[in-house]
XYZ file of C-alpha atoms in Angstrom:
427
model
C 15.737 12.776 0.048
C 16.957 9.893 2.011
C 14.892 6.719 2.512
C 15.940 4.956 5.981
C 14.261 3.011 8.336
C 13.822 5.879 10.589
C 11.609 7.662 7.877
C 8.264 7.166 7.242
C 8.129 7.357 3.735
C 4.457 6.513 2.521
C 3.988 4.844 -1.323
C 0.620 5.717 -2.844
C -1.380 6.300 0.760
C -3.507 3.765 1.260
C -6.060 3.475 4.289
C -6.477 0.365 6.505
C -9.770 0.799 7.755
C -9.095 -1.173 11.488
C -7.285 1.348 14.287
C -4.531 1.629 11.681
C -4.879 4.934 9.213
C -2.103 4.359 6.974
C -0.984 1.452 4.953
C 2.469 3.156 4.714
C 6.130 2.600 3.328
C 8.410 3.405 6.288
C 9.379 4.644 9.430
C 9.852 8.158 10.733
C 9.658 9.314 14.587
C 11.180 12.361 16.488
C 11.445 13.176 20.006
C 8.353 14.155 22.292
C 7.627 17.988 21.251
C 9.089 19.512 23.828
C 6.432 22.491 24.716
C 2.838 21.813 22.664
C 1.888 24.546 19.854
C -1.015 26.730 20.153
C -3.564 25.904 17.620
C -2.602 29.404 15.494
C 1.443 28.024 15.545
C -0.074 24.277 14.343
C -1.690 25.756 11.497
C 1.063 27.749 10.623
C 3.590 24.666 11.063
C 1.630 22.402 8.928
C 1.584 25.545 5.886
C 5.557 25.428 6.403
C 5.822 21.498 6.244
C 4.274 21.750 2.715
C 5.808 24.911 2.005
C 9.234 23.450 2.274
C 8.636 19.275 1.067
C 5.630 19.727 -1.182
C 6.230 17.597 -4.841
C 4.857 20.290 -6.978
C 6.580 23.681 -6.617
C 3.344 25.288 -7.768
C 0.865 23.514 -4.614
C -0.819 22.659 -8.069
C -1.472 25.665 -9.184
C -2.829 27.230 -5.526
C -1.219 30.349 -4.368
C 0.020 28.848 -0.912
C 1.244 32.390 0.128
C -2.511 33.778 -0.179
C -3.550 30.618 1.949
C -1.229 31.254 4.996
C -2.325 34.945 5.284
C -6.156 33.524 4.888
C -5.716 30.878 7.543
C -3.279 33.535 10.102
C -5.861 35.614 9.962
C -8.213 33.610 11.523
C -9.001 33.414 15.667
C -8.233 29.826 16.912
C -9.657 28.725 20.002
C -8.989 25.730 20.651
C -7.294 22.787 18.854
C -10.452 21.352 16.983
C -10.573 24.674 15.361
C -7.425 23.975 14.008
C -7.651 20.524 12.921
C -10.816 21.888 10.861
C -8.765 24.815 9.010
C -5.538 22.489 8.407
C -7.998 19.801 6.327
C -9.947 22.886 4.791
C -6.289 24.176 4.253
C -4.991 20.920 2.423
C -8.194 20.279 0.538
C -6.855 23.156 -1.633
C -4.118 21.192 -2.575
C -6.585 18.318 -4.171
C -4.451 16.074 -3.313
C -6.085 13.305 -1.608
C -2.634 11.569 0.025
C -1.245 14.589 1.406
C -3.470 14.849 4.618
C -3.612 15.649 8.251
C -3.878 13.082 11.455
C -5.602 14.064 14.854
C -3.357 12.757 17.589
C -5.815 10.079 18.058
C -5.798 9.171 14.292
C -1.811 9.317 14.159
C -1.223 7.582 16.640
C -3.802 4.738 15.031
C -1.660 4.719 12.275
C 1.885 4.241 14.254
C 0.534 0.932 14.961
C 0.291 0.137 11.936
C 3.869 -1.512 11.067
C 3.384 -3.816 14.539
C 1.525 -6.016 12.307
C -2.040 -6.222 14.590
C -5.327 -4.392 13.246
C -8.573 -3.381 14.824
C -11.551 -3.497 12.376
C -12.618 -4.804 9.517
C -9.164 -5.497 7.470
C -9.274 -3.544 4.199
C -7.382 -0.290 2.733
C -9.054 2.040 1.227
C -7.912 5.669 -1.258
C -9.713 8.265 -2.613
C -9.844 8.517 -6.101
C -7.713 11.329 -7.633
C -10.490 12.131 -10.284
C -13.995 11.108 -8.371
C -12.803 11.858 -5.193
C -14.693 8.609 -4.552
C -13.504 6.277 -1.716
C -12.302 3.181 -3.401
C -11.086 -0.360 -1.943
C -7.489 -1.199 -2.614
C -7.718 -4.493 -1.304
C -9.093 -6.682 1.521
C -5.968 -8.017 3.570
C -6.251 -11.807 3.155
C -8.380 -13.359 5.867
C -9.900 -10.881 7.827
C -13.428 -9.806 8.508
C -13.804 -7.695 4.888
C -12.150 -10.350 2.806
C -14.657 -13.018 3.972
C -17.654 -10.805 3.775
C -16.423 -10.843 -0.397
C -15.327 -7.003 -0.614
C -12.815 -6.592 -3.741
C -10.360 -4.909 -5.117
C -11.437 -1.549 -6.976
C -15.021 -1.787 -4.872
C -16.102 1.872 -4.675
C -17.641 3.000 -0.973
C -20.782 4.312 -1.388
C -22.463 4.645 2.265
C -21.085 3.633 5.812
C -23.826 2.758 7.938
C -26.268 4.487 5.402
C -24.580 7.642 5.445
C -23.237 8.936 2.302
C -19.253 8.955 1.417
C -19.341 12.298 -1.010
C -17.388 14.519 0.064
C -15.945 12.137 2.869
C -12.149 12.282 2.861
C -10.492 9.160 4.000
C -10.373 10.560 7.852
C -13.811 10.735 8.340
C -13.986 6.965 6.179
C -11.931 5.861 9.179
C -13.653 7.451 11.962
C -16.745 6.018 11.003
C -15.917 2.551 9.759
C -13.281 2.126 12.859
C -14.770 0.700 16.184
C -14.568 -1.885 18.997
C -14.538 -5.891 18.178
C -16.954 -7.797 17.827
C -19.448 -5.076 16.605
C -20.906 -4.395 13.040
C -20.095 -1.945 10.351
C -22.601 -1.532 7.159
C -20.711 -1.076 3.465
C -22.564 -0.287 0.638
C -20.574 -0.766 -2.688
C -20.751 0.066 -6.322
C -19.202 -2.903 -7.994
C -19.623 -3.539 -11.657
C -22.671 -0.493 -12.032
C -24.636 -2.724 -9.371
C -24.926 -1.792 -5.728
C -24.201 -4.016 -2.957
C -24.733 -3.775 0.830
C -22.296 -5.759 3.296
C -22.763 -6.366 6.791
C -19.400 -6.410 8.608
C -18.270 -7.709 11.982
C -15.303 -5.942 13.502
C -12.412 -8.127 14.696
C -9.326 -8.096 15.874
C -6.596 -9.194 13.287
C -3.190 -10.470 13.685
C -1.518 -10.545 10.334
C 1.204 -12.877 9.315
C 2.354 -11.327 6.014
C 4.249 -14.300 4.453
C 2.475 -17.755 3.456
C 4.855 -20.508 2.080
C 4.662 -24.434 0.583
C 6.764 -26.640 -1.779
C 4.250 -27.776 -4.488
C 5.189 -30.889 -6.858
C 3.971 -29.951 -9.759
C 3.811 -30.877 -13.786
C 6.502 -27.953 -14.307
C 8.994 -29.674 -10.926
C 9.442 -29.442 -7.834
C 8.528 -25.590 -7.176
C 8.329 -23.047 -4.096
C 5.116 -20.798 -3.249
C 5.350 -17.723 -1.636
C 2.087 -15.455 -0.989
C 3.217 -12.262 0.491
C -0.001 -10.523 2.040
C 1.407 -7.289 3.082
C 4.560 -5.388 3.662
C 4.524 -5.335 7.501
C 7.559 -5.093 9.609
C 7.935 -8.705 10.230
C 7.357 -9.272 6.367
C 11.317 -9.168 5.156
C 12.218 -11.659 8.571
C 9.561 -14.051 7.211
C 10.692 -13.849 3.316
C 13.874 -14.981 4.255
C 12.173 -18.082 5.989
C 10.697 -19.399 3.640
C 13.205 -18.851 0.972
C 16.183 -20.594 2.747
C 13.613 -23.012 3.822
C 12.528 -23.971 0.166
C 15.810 -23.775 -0.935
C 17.193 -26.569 1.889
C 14.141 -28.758 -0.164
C 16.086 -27.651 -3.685
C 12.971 -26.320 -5.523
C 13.826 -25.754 -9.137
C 12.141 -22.474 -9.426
C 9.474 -19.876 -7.416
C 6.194 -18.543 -8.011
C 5.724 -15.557 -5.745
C 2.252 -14.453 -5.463
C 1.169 -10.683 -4.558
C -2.602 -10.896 -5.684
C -4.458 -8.699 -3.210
C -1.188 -7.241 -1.435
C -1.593 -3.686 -0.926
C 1.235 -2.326 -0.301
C 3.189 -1.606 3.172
C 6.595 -0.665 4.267
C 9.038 0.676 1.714
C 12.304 -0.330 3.337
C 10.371 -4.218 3.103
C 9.915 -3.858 -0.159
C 13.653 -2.906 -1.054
C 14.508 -5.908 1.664
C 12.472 -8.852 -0.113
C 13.771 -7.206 -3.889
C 17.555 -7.633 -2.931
C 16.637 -10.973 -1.799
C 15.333 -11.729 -5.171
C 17.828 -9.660 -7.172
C 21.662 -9.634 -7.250
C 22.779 -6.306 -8.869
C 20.706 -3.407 -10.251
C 18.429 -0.610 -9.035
C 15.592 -1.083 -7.079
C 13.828 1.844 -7.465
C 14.268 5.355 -7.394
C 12.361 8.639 -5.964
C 11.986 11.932 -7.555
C 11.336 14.610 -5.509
C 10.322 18.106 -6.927
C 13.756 19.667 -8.018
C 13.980 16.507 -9.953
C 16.687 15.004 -7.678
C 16.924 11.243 -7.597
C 17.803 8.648 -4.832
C 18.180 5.550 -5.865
C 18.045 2.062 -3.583
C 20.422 -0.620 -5.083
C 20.494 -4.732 -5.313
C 23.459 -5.273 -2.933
C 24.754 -8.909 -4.127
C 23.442 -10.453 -1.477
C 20.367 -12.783 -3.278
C 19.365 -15.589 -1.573
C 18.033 -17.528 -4.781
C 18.522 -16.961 -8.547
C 16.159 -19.718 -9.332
C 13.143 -19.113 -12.093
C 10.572 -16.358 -10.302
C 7.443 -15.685 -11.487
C 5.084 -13.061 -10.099
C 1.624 -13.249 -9.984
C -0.304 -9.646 -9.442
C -3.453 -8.194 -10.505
C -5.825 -4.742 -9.814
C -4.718 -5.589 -6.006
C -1.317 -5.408 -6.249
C -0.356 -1.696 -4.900
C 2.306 0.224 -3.754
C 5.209 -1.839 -2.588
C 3.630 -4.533 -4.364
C 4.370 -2.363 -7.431
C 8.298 -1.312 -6.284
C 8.570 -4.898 -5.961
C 7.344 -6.302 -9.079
C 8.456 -3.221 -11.034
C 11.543 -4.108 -9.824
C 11.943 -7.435 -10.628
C 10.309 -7.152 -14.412
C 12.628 -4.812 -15.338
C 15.616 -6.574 -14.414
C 14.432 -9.673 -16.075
C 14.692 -11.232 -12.864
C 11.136 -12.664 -13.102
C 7.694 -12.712 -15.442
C 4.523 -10.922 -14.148
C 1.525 -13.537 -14.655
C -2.157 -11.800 -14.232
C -3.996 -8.438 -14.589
C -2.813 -5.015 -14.570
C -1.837 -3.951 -10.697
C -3.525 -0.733 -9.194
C -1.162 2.328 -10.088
C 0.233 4.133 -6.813
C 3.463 6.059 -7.341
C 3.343 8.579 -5.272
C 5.565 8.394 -2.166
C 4.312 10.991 0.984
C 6.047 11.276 4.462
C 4.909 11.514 7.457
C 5.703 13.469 10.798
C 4.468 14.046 13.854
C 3.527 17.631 14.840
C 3.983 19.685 18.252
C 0.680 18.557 19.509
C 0.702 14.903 18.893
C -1.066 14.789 15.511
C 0.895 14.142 12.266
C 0.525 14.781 8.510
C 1.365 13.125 5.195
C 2.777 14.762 2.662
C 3.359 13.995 -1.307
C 6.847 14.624 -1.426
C 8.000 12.499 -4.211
C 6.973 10.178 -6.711
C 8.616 6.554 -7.239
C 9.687 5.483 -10.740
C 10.743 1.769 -11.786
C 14.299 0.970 -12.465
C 13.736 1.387 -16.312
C 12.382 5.257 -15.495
C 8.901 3.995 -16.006
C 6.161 6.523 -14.155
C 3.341 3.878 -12.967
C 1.126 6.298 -10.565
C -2.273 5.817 -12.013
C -1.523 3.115 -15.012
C -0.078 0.301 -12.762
C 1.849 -2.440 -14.098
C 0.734 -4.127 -16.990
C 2.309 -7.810 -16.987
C 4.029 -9.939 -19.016
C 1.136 -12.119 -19.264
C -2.022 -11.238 -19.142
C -5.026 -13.487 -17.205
C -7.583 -11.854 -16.335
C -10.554 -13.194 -14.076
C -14.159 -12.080 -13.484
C -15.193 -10.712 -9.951
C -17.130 -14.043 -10.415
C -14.081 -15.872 -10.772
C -12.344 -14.041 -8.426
C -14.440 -13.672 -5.694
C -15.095 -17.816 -6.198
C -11.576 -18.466 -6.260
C -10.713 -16.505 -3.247
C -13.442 -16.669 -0.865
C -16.130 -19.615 -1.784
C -13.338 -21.946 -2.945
C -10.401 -21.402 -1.673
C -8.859 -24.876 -2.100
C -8.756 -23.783 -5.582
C -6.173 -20.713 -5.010
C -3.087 -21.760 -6.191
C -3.497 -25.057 -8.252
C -4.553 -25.527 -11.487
C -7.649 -24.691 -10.870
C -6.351 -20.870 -10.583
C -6.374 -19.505 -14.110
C -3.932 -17.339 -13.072
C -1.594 -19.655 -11.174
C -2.093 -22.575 -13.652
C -0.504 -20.016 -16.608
C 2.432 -19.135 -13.989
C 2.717 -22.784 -13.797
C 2.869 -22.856 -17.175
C 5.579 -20.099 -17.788
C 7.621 -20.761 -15.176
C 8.012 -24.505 -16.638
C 9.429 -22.957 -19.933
C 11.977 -20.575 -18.073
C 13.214 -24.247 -16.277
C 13.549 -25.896 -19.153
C 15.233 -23.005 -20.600
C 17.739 -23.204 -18.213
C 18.439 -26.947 -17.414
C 17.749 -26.807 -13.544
C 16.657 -29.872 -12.086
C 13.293 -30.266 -11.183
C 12.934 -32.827 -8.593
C 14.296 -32.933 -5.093
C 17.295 -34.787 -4.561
């Protein structure tokens, strides 16, 4: 398997509940079909896609031969039918990020990498064990983030109707709509049930946020990267050169909350970070590797420290994986969400498109993190009190030392300057 930037190559699926379906890692596109399938030939061509890429060479444990003959046997008559059999079809698989788009829905999530959402601003999974719908994160500043939904918040009801049994389709059919109208959460948080009243926007996202901070530990860059986007890697690069040009002494790059996004970002902002070394590398299910590589082109090798907690997802992981086990930087905060699965995605003869698990992604030091996360170097941890406090009722507090979290970065990234002698006032 090849990752390029004309794959779409998903890390741990994650849904952005707007017009977007897929928070995803990469691009893949192909022609306009050139004649549309009839809904039997669909079927049949999704059962071949995971037939041929699938991770697990036993469809975990499903007889995927008995399933095509079950599904070809059945009369299709029109296209509907066959979006119902294909998700009955992949259910089988219990796989909850291998799944199938309705033109409509794929074409939601194309927009995706443009970096402009419809709705509400949060990405969503389902839980590989509850099968529970479950909040990655709220992207920073939209309508879910201010209305105080968290990390790890588990969707009960959407507009009062029940989520079990909902896969994360039918989450985004019901949850997406026009903006300026109202959406109804109710969330398990803590054992406790809470109800949120949402108002649909529209959402423009500007992934990178950057400042030069004096601080007690020098003069010192901040970087919060919100999301992966398309635009993310061209904005990195800002505000690197541009803190560099004001000589920081060191960086503090903070990925709270970030869940995930492109994969050929990701690998773009590491080699910015990192000089030499592997990035990270997929596994697909003959156990054949490909690897993506530092190529000695870093823009900094000043201290880094990365701050990440139960947010942190996906490309977040690749990233900070990355540069933890290259002892390019220390991880500051709370274990980070554990998605390591990678799934691509392709469009099918009709328009619609489907995800499938076709790899998982392990960190440069061979370390499996799909369900466990990250665990960092040092651990903060912060109550939803504290959190939600810190990032929605007082958010002049994010990032000083006021921030538990930032104030121990602060901390640890002050030894690693001292450590190494670099000056820590502008000149």
């Amino acid at each position: 398997m090849v990752i390029t930037k004309s794959r779409l190559v998903l890390g741990a699926t994650a849904v952005t509940l707007s017009t977007i379906a897929v928070t995803s890692l990469g691009i893949h596109s192909r022609g306009q079909a050139l004649f549309k399938a009839s809904p039997k030939e669909l079927v049949d061509e999704v059962w071949q896609v995971i037939q041929r890429q699938y991770v697990d060479g036993t469809f975990n444990q499903v007889d995927w031969q008995a399933v095509r003959k079950e599904y070809l046997s059945k009369s299709y008559s029109n296209p509907q039918d066959a979006y119902k059999s294909i998700r009955e079809m992949l259910k089988k698989l219990e796989d909850p990020y291998t799944r199938f788009m309705d033109p409509q829905e794929f074409k939601n999530m194309q927009v995706d990498t443009s970096g402009e959402l419809t709705g509400i601003g949060i990405t969503i999974s389902q839980d590989e064990k509850t099968k529970q719908l479950v909040v990655i994160a709220p992207i920073e500043d939209t309508p879910a983030f201010k209305a105080g939904i968290l990390a790890k918040d588990v969707i009960l009801k959407i507009d009062n109707k029940s989520t079990k049994g909902m896969d994360t389709n039918q989450a985004v059919s019901l949850i997406r709509g026009e903006a300026g109208s109202k959406v109804t959460l109710t969330i398990q948080r803590n054992g406790q049930t809470k109800q949120f009243d949402i108002k649909r926007a529209r959402i423009e996202i500007h992934p990178v946020k950057y400042s030069q901070k004096k601080t007690p530990a020098g003069n010192l860059g901040y970087i919060r990267l919100n999301q992966f986007s398309a635009n993310a890697s061209k904005e990195m690069q800002t505000a690197i050169r541009d803190l560099e040009s004001k000589r920081v002494a060191g960086y503090i790059l903070d990925l709270r909350g970030n869940p995930g996004g492109l994969l050929f970002s990701s690998i773009d902002i590491a080699r910015m970070w990192l000089n030499k070394g592997t990035i990270v590398s997929t596994i697909d299910r003959q156990g054949e590797r490909e690897r993506e590589m530092a190529n000695g082109r870093a823009l900094t090798n000043k201290p880094l420290v990365i701050l990440v907690d139960k947010g942190s997802a996906s490309a977040s992981e690749i990233l900070s994986g990355a540069l933890q086990d290259n002892k390019r930087a220390t991880l500051v905060g709370t274990q980070t969400f554990g998605k390591g699965l990678v799934q691509s995605v392709r469009p099918l003869e009709d328009g619609s498109g489907l995800a499938v698990t076709i790899a998982k992604y392990h960190t440069p030091n061979d370390r499996d993190i799909n369900k466990h996360g990250i665990d960092p170097d040092v651990k903060v941890d912060l109550t939803d009190a504290q959190r939600q406090d810190l990032w929605l009722n007082e958010r002049d507090k994010l990032a000083t030392l006021k921030d538990p979290q930032f104030a121990k970065a602060l901390e640890v990234i002050g030894k690693k300057i001292a450590a190494q002698g670099t000056p820590t006032a502008e000149k």
